Amino acid sequence: MATSKIVKGTDITLSIKKDIQDRIVRFKNTRPKLVTIRIGESPSEVSYETSILKKLTPLGIECNPIVLDQKITQQKFDTIFDKVNNDSSVNGILLLKPVPKKISLEHVNKTINPIKDVDCIGLTNIAYIYQKEKGFLPCTVEAVQKIIRYLDINQKGIEIVIVGFSQVIGLPLTLLMIDNGSTVTVCHEYTKDLKKECKRADLLISATGVVNLIGKEYVKEGAIVIDVGVNNDTNQHITGDVNSKEVLPLVKYLTPVPGGVGAVTTYVLAEHVVTAFQKMSFQN
Amino acid sequence: MATSKIVKGTDITLSIKKDIQDRIVRFKNTRPKLVTIRIGESPSEVSYETSILKKLTPLGIECNPIVLDQKITQQKFDTIFDKVNNDSSVNGILLLKPVPKKISLEHVNKTINPIKDVDCIGLTNIAYIYQKEKGFLPCTVEAVQKIIRYLDINQKGIEIVIVGFSQVIGLPLTLLMIDNGSTVTVCHEYTKDLKKECKRADLLISATGVVNLIGKEYVKEGAIVIDVGVNNDTNQHITGDVNSKEVLPLVKYLTPVPGGVGAVTTYVLAEHVVTAFQKMSFQN
């Protein structure tokens, strides 16, 4: 239960961390291993990679970052990927995105071992979401789900408005929310009256990358707002889609950026790596 | 362009049929081949199988129905499927559904050749929809798309309400409609005020299987209604989700059942088989 309007990610991740540590401790001589693959030196990718190392290592997850030159060839990239994909000591593979435009992810998407596909980029896991089978949800989407559960939101029949329909977040999030019994409206750049649509929401989820998109006219009183945006504002601060100054007085709950969804996402990644580790240990 | 309010499937399929025949005629000595697989004698499956044979054969598509006993074992079913899947003379495989509960489609979904997966049941094609790559949409969903184009509906920014979220129709339809730039609301059994939601729609698409669900209070004046329902009413007549007597006076267009979406669906299947045939011919 949230004790204030602002839903801090750290309130949710406390129990996730403990659960992960309990699960790892049972495997005495081996540790789960996550390989991250980064091409180039984009600051946001470096930052996410650092954050992953910093948060997952103390839990007992071994993190091996692979850093490749921006100019890497398709063939070399695919070969390096295959090695990691076939390495039985590796339990999770995370590809930091976006990759350079000249690099195609077709081979990766087709061949990534679904067990190691901890951020759900491969065809098999994607189809699993679609068919509602066991597989990994993208980490950010599962983070939103954990927040919803943490807030004890009864999803059946509520109005959810999702703003932004990216393949990585908006799409799977939409499928998940409908599956949970909510009436879901999806809005995007072509939506005619975004304020009117958003104001209908009991739960408003914004994942657009537009700073200060969601102001007071977008929110009905008592609504819950989950901000999935991760943007750099004019002062190079991380900020979300929501104008929290305007919105906070109106809502029941709001997730802050930073320290909201993003904070939970990294620990969902950790959970996925541990799950993969457990599956692969039982296979051997 | 529709010349009356009632959108007859046959108005749309005329050009599809001609296009298919033109495409087949270029391949002088071979014909596209579709294999349908039916388990048991369910009347609706027999009826669909018959309809396929009747409509596709005159176009030059060879249709081979495989009929299996209700009591077939999993292993036998998978073996028969593998044979068809690996047969280079077969261009399309259609599995009539639903299959008996004890038969799992896991092997089929995982291994079906995406080129032959003309009704999009396999993981690869499903993931293709998700990733917006080239592959087959489920035939019914593409039929709806053709109707929308035929009616010259400019989808960007319009309000679409989809009622019913089945994996086979509602889900891919939702993804497609959002991709086309519409603001989409998905409703289902848990939706609290279905009339209110439906009345917002510029385009209302119902695929629930509930006879006479959509009455006059569900429709705003001038709306377009696409009825995807295929139900048996109390007199054993095929009917849709829409109470056409009530709804027709209000709407701009309405697709009838039968003779609407269903009529187009079978010819979309034919198009898919021919596309598969062309792909496989170029491979050899």
XYZ file of C-alpha atoms in Angstrom, chain A:
284
model
C 0.000 0.000 0.000
C 1.307 3.427 -0.881
C 1.419 5.733 2.121
C 1.547 8.927 0.129
C 0.487 10.121 -3.292
C 3.963 9.717 -4.705
C 4.644 6.073 -5.502
C 8.336 5.516 -4.970
C 9.869 2.637 -6.885
C 12.037 1.775 -3.903
C 8.929 0.937 -1.837
C 8.171 -1.793 -4.333
C 11.664 -3.045 -4.983
C 12.446 -3.844 -1.359
C 10.503 -7.092 -1.493
C 11.739 -7.910 -4.999
C 15.345 -7.657 -3.840
C 14.786 -9.894 -0.846
C 13.001 -12.470 -2.949
C 15.846 -12.536 -5.469
C 18.453 -13.002 -2.787
C 16.486 -15.860 -1.235
C 16.233 -17.598 -4.589
C 19.937 -17.218 -5.425
C 21.157 -18.406 -2.030
C 19.743 -21.887 -2.711
C 22.222 -22.430 -5.543
C 25.433 -22.780 -3.616
C 28.190 -22.871 -6.202
C 26.816 -21.000 -9.175
C 25.494 -17.521 -9.736
C 23.064 -16.248 -12.333
C 24.859 -14.460 -15.149
C 23.567 -11.570 -17.224
C 25.392 -10.375 -20.326
C 24.608 -6.863 -21.539
C 25.566 -5.916 -25.083
C 26.160 -2.289 -25.990
C 27.158 -0.894 -29.366
C 28.696 2.561 -29.149
C 28.861 5.063 -26.297
C 25.417 6.646 -26.120
C 25.167 8.293 -22.675
C 21.735 6.885 -21.870
C 22.903 3.365 -22.718
C 26.073 3.726 -20.678
C 23.965 5.048 -17.834
C 21.526 2.117 -17.947
C 24.384 -0.388 -18.170
C 26.044 1.187 -15.123
C 22.781 1.160 -13.214
C 22.264 -2.517 -13.960
C 25.756 -3.434 -12.757
C 25.339 -1.336 -9.644
C 21.970 -2.815 -8.668
C 22.286 -6.419 -9.720
C 25.800 -7.244 -8.533
C 25.013 -6.836 -4.792
C 22.128 -9.261 -5.232
C 24.529 -11.989 -6.367
C 23.966 -11.693 -10.119
C 27.124 -11.698 -12.194
C 26.946 -8.962 -14.826
C 29.237 -9.119 -17.863
C 29.013 -6.049 -20.088
C 30.086 -6.517 -23.696
C 30.888 -3.208 -25.367
C 31.235 -3.132 -29.144
C 32.497 -0.440 -31.432
C 29.927 1.689 -33.239
C 31.455 0.529 -36.541
C 31.024 -3.188 -35.940
C 29.909 -5.235 -38.932
C 26.642 -7.186 -39.038
C 28.509 -10.463 -39.296
C 30.774 -9.796 -36.347
C 27.814 -8.677 -34.234
C 25.798 -11.783 -35.049
C 28.798 -14.013 -34.320
C 29.373 -12.407 -30.932
C 25.686 -12.715 -30.183
C 25.635 -16.408 -31.142
C 28.498 -17.122 -28.772
C 26.654 -15.584 -25.841
C 23.371 -17.188 -26.876
C 24.968 -20.646 -26.929
C 27.005 -20.200 -23.766
C 25.380 -22.385 -21.138
C 26.818 -20.278 -18.323
C 24.877 -17.216 -19.513
C 21.305 -16.968 -18.214
C 20.206 -13.609 -19.553
C 21.048 -11.404 -22.528
C 20.128 -7.730 -22.573
C 20.704 -5.708 -25.706
C 20.982 -1.992 -24.983
C 18.924 -0.036 -27.472
C 18.751 1.633 -29.844
C 21.448 -0.113 -31.862
C 23.089 1.702 -34.804
C 20.775 1.908 -37.807
C 22.985 -0.263 -40.002
C 22.779 -3.188 -37.600
C 19.813 -5.455 -38.195
C 18.367 -7.393 -35.255
C 16.716 -9.957 -37.496
C 19.094 -12.766 -36.576
C 18.954 -11.881 -32.890
C 15.159 -11.724 -32.815
C 14.824 -15.055 -34.549
C 17.418 -17.041 -32.646
C 17.597 -15.642 -29.122
C 16.959 -18.434 -26.643
C 13.562 -17.538 -25.106
C 14.836 -18.522 -21.665
C 17.641 -15.939 -21.905
C 15.467 -13.291 -23.539
C 15.008 -11.368 -20.321
C 13.685 -8.210 -21.953
C 11.450 -9.953 -24.466
C 12.909 -8.932 -27.804
C 12.758 -12.285 -29.570
C 9.980 -13.604 -31.772
C 9.236 -16.532 -29.487
C 8.718 -14.460 -26.362
C 6.751 -11.883 -28.291
C 4.441 -14.574 -29.572
C 4.157 -15.926 -26.047
C 2.765 -12.584 -24.850
C 0.336 -12.651 -27.706
C -0.769 -16.187 -26.934
C -0.719 -15.559 -23.209
C 1.761 -18.318 -22.552
C 4.667 -18.408 -20.141
C 7.539 -16.218 -21.223
C 9.035 -12.876 -20.242
C 7.144 -9.639 -20.462
C 9.363 -6.666 -21.326
C 10.811 -5.463 -18.028
C 9.207 -2.016 -18.116
C 5.778 -3.497 -18.745
C 6.122 -5.894 -15.850
C 7.279 -2.994 -13.687
C 4.017 -1.200 -14.439
C 2.139 -4.362 -13.517
C 3.944 -4.570 -10.183
C 3.071 -0.963 -9.427
C -0.579 -1.614 -10.189
C -0.575 -4.597 -7.840
C 1.283 -2.673 -5.172
C -1.423 0.013 -5.292
C -4.119 -2.677 -4.936
C -5.860 -1.439 -8.060
C -8.748 -3.704 -9.033
C -8.373 -3.646 -12.775
C -11.633 -5.254 -13.847
C -13.834 -2.757 -15.638
C -11.792 0.366 -14.939
C -11.011 2.872 -17.693
C -7.362 2.839 -18.659
C -5.960 5.288 -21.155
C -2.536 4.504 -22.557
C -0.725 7.313 -24.323
C 1.987 6.156 -26.677
C 2.035 2.891 -28.592
C 5.654 1.859 -28.967
C 6.384 -1.729 -29.831
C 8.485 -2.167 -26.725
C 6.131 -0.668 -24.139
C 2.769 0.625 -25.339
C 1.878 -2.456 -27.304
C 2.539 -5.198 -24.731
C 1.216 -2.930 -21.997
C -2.047 -2.576 -23.892
C -2.396 -6.327 -24.284
C -1.687 -6.881 -20.606
C -4.157 -4.267 -19.405
C -6.952 -5.644 -21.574
C -6.171 -9.155 -20.359
C -6.578 -7.902 -16.806
C -10.147 -6.890 -17.605
C -9.824 -3.140 -18.063
C -11.484 -1.121 -20.808
C -8.462 0.285 -22.575
C -8.165 3.259 -24.907
C -4.944 3.737 -26.834
C -3.935 7.255 -27.816
C -1.014 8.499 -29.844
C 0.142 11.307 -32.100
C -2.942 11.101 -34.314
C -5.471 11.272 -31.499
C -7.721 14.272 -32.080
C -8.616 15.377 -28.546
C -5.984 13.931 -26.237
C -7.099 15.921 -23.190
C -10.655 14.635 -23.497
C -9.514 11.031 -23.871
C -7.062 11.196 -20.952
C -9.638 12.815 -18.688
C -11.799 9.714 -18.957
C -9.111 7.591 -17.342
C -9.299 6.014 -13.911
C -5.710 4.957 -14.641
C -3.632 7.016 -17.038
C -0.356 5.566 -18.306
C 1.895 7.774 -20.389
C 4.846 6.443 -22.370
C 5.489 8.993 -25.108
C 8.809 10.677 -24.416
C 7.189 14.117 -24.572
C 8.257 16.287 -21.611
C 5.356 17.846 -19.686
C 2.776 16.368 -22.042
C 0.353 15.462 -19.268
C -0.826 18.630 -17.514
C -3.786 19.363 -15.240
C -6.316 19.375 -18.094
C -5.460 15.761 -18.903
C -6.340 14.289 -15.564
C -9.613 13.756 -13.715
C -9.761 14.169 -9.976
C -8.787 11.019 -8.102
C -7.155 9.361 -11.091
C -3.989 7.294 -10.830
C -1.148 8.296 -13.117
C 1.787 6.073 -14.053
C 4.573 7.937 -15.824
C 6.686 5.667 -18.025
C 8.431 8.537 -19.781
C 12.199 8.839 -19.490
C 13.265 12.130 -21.005
C 16.006 14.678 -20.632
C 14.631 18.120 -19.894
C 16.315 21.385 -20.848
C 18.533 21.215 -17.766
C 19.663 17.669 -18.628
C 17.612 16.275 -15.769
C 15.725 13.044 -16.167
C 12.041 13.780 -16.294
C 8.889 12.008 -17.361
C 5.884 12.794 -19.535
C 3.922 14.238 -16.635
C 3.948 17.808 -15.350
C 3.935 16.672 -11.730
C 3.549 20.159 -10.262
C 0.208 20.559 -12.036
C -0.955 16.982 -11.748
C -0.050 15.973 -8.183
C -2.761 18.036 -6.442
C -5.456 16.293 -8.525
C -4.507 12.635 -8.492
C -4.814 9.761 -6.075
C -1.350 8.434 -6.956
C 1.486 9.458 -9.251
C 4.740 7.641 -10.006
C 7.694 10.060 -10.042
C 10.468 10.243 -12.635
C 13.116 9.363 -11.727
C 12.468 6.952 -8.925
C 9.217 5.452 -10.164
C 8.792 2.944 -12.954
C 12.463 2.985 -13.936
C 13.525 2.037 -10.437
C 11.328 -1.036 -10.552
C 12.306 -1.998 -14.117
C 15.897 -2.829 -13.261
C 14.825 -5.195 -10.509
C 12.344 -6.881 -12.799
C 15.337 -7.504 -15.063
C 17.099 -9.071 -12.096
C 14.106 -11.315 -11.414
C 14.079 -12.438 -15.019
C 17.760 -13.339 -14.934
C 17.226 -15.404 -11.803
C 14.228 -17.175 -13.336
C 16.304 -18.007 -16.414
C 19.080 -19.236 -14.169
C 16.693 -21.528 -12.303
C 15.234 -22.921 -15.533
C 18.640 -23.630 -16.998
C 19.863 -25.222 -13.751
C 16.955 -27.658 -13.792
C 17.702 -28.510 -17.404
C 21.245 -29.641 -16.552
